[in-house]
PDB file of C-alpha atoms and ligand atoms in Angstrom:
ATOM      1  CA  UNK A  89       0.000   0.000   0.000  1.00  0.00           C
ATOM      2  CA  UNK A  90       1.192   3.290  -1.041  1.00  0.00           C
ATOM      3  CA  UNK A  91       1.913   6.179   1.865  1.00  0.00           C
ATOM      4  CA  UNK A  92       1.090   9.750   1.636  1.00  0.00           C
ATOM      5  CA  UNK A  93       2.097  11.848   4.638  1.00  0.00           C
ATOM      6  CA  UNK A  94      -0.030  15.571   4.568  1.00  0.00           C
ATOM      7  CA  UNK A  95       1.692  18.405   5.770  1.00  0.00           C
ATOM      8  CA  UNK A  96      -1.058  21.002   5.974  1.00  0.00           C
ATOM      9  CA  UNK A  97      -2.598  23.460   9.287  1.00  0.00           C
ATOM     10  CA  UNK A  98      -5.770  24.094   8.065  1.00  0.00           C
ATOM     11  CA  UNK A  99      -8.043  21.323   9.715  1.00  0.00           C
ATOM     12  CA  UNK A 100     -10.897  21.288   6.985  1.00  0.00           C
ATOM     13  CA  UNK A 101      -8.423  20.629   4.020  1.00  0.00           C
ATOM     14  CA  UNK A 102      -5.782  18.565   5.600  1.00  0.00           C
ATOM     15  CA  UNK A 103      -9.160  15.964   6.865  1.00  0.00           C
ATOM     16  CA  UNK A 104     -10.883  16.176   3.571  1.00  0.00           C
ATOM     17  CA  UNK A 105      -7.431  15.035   2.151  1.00  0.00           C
ATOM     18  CA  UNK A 106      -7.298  12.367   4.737  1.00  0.00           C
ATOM     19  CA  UNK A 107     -10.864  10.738   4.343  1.00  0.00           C
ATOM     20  CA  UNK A 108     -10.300  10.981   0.160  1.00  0.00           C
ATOM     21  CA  UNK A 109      -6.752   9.418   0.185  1.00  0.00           C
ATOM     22  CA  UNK A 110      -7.644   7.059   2.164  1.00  0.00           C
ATOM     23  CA  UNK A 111     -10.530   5.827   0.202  1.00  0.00           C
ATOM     24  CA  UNK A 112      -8.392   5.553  -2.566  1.00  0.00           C
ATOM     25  CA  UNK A 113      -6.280   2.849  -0.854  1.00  0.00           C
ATOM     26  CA  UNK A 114      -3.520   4.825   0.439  1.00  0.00           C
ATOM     27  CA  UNK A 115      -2.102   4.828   4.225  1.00  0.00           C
ATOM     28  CA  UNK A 116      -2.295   8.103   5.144  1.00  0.00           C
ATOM     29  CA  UNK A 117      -0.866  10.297   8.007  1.00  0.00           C
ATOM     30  CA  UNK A 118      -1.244  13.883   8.888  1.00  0.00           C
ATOM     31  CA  UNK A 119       0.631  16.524  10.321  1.00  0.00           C
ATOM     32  CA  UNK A 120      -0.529  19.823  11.170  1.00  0.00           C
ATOM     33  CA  UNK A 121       2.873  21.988  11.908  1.00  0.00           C
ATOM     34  CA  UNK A 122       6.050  21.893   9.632  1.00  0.00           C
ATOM     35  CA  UNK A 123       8.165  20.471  12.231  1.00  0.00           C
ATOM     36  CA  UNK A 124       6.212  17.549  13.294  1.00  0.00           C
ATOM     37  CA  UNK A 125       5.543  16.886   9.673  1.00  0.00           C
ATOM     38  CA  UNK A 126       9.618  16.985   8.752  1.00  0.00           C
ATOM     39  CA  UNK A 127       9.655  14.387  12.165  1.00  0.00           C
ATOM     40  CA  UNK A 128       6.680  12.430  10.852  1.00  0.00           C
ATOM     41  CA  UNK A 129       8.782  12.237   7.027  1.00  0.00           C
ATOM     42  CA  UNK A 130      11.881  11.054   8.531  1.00  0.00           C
ATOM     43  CA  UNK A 131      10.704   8.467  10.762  1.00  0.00           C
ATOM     44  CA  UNK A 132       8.040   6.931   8.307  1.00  0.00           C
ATOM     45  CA  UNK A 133       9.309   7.589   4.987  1.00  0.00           C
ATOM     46  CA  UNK A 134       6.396   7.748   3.274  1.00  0.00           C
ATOM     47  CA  UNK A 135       6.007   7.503  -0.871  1.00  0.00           C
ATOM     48  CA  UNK A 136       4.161  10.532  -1.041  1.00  0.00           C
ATOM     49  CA  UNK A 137       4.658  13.933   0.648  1.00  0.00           C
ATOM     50  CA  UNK A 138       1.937  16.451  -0.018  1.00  0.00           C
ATOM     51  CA  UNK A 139       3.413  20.035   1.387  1.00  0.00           C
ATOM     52  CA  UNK A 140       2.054  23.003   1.909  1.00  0.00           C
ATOM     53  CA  UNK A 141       3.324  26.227   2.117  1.00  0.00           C
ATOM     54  CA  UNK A 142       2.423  28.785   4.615  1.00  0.00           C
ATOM     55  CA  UNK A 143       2.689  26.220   7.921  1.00  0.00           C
ATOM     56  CA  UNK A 144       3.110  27.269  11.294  1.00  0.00           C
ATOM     57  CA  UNK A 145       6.903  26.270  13.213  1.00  0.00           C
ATOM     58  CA  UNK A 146       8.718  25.308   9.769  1.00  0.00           C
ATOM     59  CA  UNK A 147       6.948  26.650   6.705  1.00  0.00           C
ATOM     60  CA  UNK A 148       7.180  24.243   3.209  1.00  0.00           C
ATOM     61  CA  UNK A 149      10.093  25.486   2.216  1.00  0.00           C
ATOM     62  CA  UNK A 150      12.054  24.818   4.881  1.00  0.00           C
ATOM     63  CA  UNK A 151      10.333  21.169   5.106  1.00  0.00           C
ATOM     64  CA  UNK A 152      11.419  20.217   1.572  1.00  0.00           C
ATOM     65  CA  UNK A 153      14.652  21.773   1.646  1.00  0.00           C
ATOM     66  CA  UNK A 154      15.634  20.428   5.093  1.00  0.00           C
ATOM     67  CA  UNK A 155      13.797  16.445   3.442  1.00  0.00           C
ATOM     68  CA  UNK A 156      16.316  16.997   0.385  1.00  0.00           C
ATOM     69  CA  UNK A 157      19.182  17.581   2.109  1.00  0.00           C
ATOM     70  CA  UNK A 158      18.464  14.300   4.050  1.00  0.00           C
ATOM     71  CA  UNK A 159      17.764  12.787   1.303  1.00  0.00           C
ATOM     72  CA  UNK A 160      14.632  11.387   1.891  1.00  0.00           C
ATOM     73  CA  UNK A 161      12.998  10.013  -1.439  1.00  0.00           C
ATOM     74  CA  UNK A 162       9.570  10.362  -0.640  1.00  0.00           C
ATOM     75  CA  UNK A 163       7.689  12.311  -3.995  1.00  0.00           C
ATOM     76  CA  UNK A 164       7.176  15.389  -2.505  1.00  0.00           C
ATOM     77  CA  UNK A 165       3.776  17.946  -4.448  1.00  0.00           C
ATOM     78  CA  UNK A 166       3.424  21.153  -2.854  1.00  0.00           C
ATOM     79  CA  UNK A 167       0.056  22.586  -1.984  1.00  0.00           C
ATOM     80  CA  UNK A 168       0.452  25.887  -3.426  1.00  0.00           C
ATOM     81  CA  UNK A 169      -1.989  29.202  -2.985  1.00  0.00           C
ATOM     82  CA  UNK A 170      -3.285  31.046  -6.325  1.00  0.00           C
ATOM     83  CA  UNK A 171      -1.678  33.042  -8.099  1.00  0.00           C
ATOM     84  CA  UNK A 172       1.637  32.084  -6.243  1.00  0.00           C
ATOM     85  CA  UNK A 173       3.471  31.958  -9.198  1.00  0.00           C
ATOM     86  CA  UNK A 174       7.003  32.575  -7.074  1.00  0.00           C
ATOM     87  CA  UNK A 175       6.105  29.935  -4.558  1.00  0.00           C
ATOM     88  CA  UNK A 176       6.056  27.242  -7.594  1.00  0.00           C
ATOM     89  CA  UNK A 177       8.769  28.295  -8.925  1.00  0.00           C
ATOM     90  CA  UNK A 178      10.768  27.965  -5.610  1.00  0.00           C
ATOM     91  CA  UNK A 179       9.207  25.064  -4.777  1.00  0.00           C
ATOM     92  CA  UNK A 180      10.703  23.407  -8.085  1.00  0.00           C
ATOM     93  CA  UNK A 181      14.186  24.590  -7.439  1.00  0.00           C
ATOM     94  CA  UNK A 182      14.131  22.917  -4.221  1.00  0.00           C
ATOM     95  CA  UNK A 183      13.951  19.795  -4.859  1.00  0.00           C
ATOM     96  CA  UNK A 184       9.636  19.541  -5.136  1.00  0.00           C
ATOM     97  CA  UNK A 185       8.134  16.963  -7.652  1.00  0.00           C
ATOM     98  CA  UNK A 186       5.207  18.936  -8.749  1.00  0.00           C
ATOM     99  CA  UNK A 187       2.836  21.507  -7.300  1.00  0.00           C
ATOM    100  CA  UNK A 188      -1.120  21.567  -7.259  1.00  0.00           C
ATOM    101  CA  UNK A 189      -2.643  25.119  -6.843  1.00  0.00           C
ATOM    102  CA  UNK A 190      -5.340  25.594  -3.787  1.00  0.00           C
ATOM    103  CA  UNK A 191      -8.369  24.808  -4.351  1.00  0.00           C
ATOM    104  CA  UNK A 192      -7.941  21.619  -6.585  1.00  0.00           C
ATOM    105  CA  UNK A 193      -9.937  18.893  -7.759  1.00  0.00           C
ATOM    106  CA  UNK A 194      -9.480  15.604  -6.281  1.00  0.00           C
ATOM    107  CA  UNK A 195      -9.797  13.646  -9.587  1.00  0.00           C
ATOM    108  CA  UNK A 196      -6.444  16.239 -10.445  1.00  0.00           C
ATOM    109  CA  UNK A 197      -4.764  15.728  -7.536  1.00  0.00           C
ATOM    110  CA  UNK A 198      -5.227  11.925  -7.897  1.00  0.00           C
ATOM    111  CA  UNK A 199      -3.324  12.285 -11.567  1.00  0.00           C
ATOM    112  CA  UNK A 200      -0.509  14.232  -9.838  1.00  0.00           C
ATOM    113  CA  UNK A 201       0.144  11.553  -7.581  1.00  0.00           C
ATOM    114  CA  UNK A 202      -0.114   8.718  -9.740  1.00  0.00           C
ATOM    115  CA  UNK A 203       2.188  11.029 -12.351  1.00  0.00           C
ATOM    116  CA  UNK A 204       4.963  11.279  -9.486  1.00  0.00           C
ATOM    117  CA  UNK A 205       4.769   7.509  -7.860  1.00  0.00           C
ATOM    118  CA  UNK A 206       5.217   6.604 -11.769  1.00  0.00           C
ATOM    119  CA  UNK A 207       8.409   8.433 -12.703  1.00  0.00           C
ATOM    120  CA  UNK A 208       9.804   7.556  -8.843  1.00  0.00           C
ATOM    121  CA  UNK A 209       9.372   3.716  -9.388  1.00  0.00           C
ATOM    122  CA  UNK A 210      11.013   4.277 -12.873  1.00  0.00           C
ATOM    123  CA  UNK A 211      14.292   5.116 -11.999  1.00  0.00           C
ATOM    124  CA  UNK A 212      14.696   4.821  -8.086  1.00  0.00           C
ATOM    125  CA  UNK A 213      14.194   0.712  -7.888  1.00  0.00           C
ATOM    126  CA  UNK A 214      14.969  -0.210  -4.540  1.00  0.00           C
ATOM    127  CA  UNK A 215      17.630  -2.372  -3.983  1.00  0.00           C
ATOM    128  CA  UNK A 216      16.314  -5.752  -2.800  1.00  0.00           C
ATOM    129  CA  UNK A 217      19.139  -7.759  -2.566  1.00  0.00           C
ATOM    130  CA  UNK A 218      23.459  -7.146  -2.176  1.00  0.00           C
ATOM    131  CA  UNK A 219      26.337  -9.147  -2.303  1.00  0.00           C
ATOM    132  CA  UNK A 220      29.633  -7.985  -1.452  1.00  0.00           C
ATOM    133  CA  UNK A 221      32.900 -10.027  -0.336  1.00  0.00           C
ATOM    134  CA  UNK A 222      31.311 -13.186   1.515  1.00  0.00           C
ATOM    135  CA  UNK A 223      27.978 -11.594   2.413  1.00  0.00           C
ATOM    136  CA  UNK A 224      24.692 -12.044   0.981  1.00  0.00           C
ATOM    137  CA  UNK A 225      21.943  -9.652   2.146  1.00  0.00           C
ATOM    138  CA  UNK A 226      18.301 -10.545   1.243  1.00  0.00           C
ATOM    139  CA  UNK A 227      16.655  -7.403   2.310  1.00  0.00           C
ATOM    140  CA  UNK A 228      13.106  -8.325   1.628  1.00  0.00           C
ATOM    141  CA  UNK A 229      13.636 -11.330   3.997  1.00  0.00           C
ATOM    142  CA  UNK A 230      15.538  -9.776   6.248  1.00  0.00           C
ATOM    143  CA  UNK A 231      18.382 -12.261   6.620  1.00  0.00           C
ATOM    144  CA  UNK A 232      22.025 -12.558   5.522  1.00  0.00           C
ATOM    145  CA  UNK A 233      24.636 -14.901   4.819  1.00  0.00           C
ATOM    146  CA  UNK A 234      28.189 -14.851   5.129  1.00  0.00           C
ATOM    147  CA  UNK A 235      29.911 -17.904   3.067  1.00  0.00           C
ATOM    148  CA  UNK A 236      26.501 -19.484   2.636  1.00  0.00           C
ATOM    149  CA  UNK A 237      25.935 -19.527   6.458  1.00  0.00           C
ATOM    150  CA  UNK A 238      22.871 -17.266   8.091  1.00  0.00           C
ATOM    151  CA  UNK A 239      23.539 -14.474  10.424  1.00  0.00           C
ATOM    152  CA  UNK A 240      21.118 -12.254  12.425  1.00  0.00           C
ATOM    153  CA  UNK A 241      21.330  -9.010  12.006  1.00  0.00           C
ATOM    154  CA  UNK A 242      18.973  -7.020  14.064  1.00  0.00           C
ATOM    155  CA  UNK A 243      16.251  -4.435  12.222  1.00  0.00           C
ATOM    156  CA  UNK A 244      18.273  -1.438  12.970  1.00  0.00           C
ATOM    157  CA  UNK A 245      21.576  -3.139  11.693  1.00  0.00           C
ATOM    158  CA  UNK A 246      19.397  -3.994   8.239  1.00  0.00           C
ATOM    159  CA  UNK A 247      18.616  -0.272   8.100  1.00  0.00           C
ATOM    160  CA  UNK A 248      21.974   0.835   8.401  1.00  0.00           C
ATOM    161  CA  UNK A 249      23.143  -1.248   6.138  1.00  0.00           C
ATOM    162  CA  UNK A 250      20.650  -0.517   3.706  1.00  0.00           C
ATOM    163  CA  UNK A 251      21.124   3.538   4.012  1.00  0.00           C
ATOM    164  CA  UNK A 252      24.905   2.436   3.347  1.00  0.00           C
ATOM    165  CA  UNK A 253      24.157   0.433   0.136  1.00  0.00           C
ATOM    166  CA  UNK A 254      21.866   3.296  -1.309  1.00  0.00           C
ATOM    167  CA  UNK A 255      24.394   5.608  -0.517  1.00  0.00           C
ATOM    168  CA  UNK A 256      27.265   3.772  -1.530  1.00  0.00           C
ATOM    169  CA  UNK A 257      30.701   5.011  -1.813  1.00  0.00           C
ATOM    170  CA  UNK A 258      29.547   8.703  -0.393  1.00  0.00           C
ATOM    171  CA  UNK A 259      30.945  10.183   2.962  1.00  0.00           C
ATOM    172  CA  UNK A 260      27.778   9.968   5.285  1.00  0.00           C
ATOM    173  CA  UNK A 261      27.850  12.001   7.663  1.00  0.00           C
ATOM    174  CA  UNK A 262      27.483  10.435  11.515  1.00  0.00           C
ATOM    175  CA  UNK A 263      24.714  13.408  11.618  1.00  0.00           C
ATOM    176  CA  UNK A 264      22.712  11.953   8.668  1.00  0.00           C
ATOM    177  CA  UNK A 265      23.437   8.252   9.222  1.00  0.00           C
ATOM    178  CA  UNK A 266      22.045   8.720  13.384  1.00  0.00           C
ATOM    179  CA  UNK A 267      19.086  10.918  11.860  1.00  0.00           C
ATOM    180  CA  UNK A 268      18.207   8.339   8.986  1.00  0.00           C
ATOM    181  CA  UNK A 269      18.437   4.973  10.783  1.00  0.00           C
ATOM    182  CA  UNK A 270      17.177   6.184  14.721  1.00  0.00           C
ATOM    183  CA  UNK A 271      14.910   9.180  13.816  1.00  0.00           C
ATOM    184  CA  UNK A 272      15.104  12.945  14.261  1.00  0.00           C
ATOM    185  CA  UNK A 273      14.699  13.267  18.031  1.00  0.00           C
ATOM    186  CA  UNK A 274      17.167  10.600  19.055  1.00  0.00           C
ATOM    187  CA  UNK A 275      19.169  11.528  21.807  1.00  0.00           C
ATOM    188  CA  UNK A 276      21.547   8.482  22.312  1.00  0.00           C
ATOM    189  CA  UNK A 277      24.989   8.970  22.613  1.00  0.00           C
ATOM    190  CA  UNK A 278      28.093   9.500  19.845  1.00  0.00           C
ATOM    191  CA  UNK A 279      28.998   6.019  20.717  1.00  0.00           C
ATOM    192  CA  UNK A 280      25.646   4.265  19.472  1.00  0.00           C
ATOM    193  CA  UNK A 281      26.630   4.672  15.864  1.00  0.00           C
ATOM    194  CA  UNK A 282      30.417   3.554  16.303  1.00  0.00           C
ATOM    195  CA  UNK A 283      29.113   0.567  18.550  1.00  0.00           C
ATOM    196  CA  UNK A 284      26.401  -0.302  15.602  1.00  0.00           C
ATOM    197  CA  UNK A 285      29.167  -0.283  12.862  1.00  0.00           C
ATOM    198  CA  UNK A 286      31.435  -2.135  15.359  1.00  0.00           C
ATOM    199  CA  UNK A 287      28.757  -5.076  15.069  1.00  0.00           C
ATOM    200  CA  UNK A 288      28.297  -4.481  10.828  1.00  0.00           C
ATOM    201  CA  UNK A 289      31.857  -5.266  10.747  1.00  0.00           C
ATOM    202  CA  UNK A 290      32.417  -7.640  13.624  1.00  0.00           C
ATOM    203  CA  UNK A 291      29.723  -9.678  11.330  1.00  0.00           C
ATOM    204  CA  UNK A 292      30.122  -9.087   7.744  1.00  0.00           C
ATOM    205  CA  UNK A 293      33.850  -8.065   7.815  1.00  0.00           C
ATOM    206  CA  UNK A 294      36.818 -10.626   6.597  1.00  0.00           C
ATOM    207  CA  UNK A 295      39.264  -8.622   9.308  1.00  0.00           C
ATOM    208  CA  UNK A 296      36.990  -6.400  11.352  1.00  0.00           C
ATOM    209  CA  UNK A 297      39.844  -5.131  12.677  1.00  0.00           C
ATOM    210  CA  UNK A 298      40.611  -3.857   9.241  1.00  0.00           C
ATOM    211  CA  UNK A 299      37.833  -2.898   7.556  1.00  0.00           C
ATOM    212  CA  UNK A 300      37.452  -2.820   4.222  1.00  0.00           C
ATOM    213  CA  UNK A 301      33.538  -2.427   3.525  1.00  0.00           C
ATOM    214  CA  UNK A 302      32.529  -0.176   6.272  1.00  0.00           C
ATOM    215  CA  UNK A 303      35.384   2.431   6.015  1.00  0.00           C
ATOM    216  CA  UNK A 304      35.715   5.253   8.765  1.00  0.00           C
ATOM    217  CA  UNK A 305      35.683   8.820   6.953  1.00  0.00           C
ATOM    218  CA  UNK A 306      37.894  10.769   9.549  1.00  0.00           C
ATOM    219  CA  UNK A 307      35.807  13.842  11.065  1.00  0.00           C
ATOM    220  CA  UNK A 308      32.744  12.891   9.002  1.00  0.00           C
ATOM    221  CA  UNK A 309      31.308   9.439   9.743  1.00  0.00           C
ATOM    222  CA  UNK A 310      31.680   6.522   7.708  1.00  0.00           C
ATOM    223  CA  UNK A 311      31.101   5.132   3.610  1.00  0.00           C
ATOM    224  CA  UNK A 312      30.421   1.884   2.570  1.00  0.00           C
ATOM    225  CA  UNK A 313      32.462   0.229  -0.857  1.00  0.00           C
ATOM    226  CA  UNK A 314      31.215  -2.638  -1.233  1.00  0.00           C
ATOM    227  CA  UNK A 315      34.322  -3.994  -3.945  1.00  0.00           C
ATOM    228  CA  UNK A 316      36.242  -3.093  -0.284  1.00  0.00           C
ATOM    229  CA  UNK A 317      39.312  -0.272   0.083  1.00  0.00           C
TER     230      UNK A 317
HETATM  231 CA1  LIG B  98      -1.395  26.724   5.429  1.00  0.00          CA
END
């Protein structure tokens, strides 16, 4: 089932949304404040982001920007006033998918989002399964083998690992990696991370003393090659 997440204060549109989303088949969610909706975003990754613009504690643009620099692949359509012209344009150059100008059909909005899930499953295919060294990672069934023989890696460890394989070869910040894989209001310690790669590499590495998959980026965080360093 396909997840939309509504960013949007005013109660009447953001429930109409709701009730007509959802009887189209989607999971929905709501937020009614820019911050809780850039909270709701990271921690649920949804397909579908529909953004408005004028919100109270984080307007829109700050939303998508601060969703784009995190990378978050959700399609993101902003809910844009008329006659807004700037706002669309602004919206576009920051990383939004499409806009849909207040008040709007349902039947249009419906095309929108069908238009956007399209092009999103045509070139961003999620990678189901990786092999790399010994290791074989079956991410849809959530188990692993190293030389043919299973090992458990917890949910969070699968995450991790699966931000590093999207992100492969990239410096990841230990900023990004903590706010992707334990959600925006963590507020473990430094050590969590370095303890959680500790355990990607005391598992999956030949050496794990010497790493060569799950590389330490000096000052930054950490990046993943899976051919090894
Ligand atoms: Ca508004």
């Amino acid at each position: 089932m396909d997840s939309v997440l509504i960013i949007e204060d005013e109660p009447h549109i953001a429930r109409g949304l709701e009730q007509n989303l959802k009887f189209e088949g989607f999971s929905v969610r709501v937020a009614n404040d820019g911050q809780t909706g850039l909270e709701m975003a990271v921690d649920r990754q949804p397909d579908i982001i529909l953004l408005d613009v004028m919100l109270p504690r984080l307007n829109g643009f700050e939303v998508l920007r601060e969703l784009r620099r995190l990378q978050i692949a959700a399609a993101i359509i902003m809910l844009t006033a008329k006659g807004e012209q700037l706002d669309i344009v602004r919206g576009l150059d920051l990383g939004a998918d499409d806009y849909i100008t207040k008040p709007f059909a349902l039947s249009e909005l419906m095309a929108r989002i069908r238009a956007v899930l399209r092009r999103q499953r045509s070139h961003c295919v999620k990678e189901e399964s990786l092999s790399f060294g010994r290791v074989e990672v079956d991410f849809k069934k959530f188990s692993a083998t190293v030389d043919g023989r299973p090992i458990k890696l917890t949910t969070r460890e699968m995450e991790l690992l699966r931000l590093f394989v999207e992100r492969e070869g990239e410096a990841l910040p230990r900023e990004e990696i903590v706010t992707r894989v334990w959600g925006y209001d963590y507020e473990g310690t430094d050590r969590t991370l370095d303890n959680f790669v500790l355990r990607l590499r005391q598992k999956l590495e030949p050496d794990s003393g010497k790493p060569k998959h799950f590389v330490t980026v000096r000052g930054i965080g950490y990046r993943f090659l899976r051919n090894g360093a």
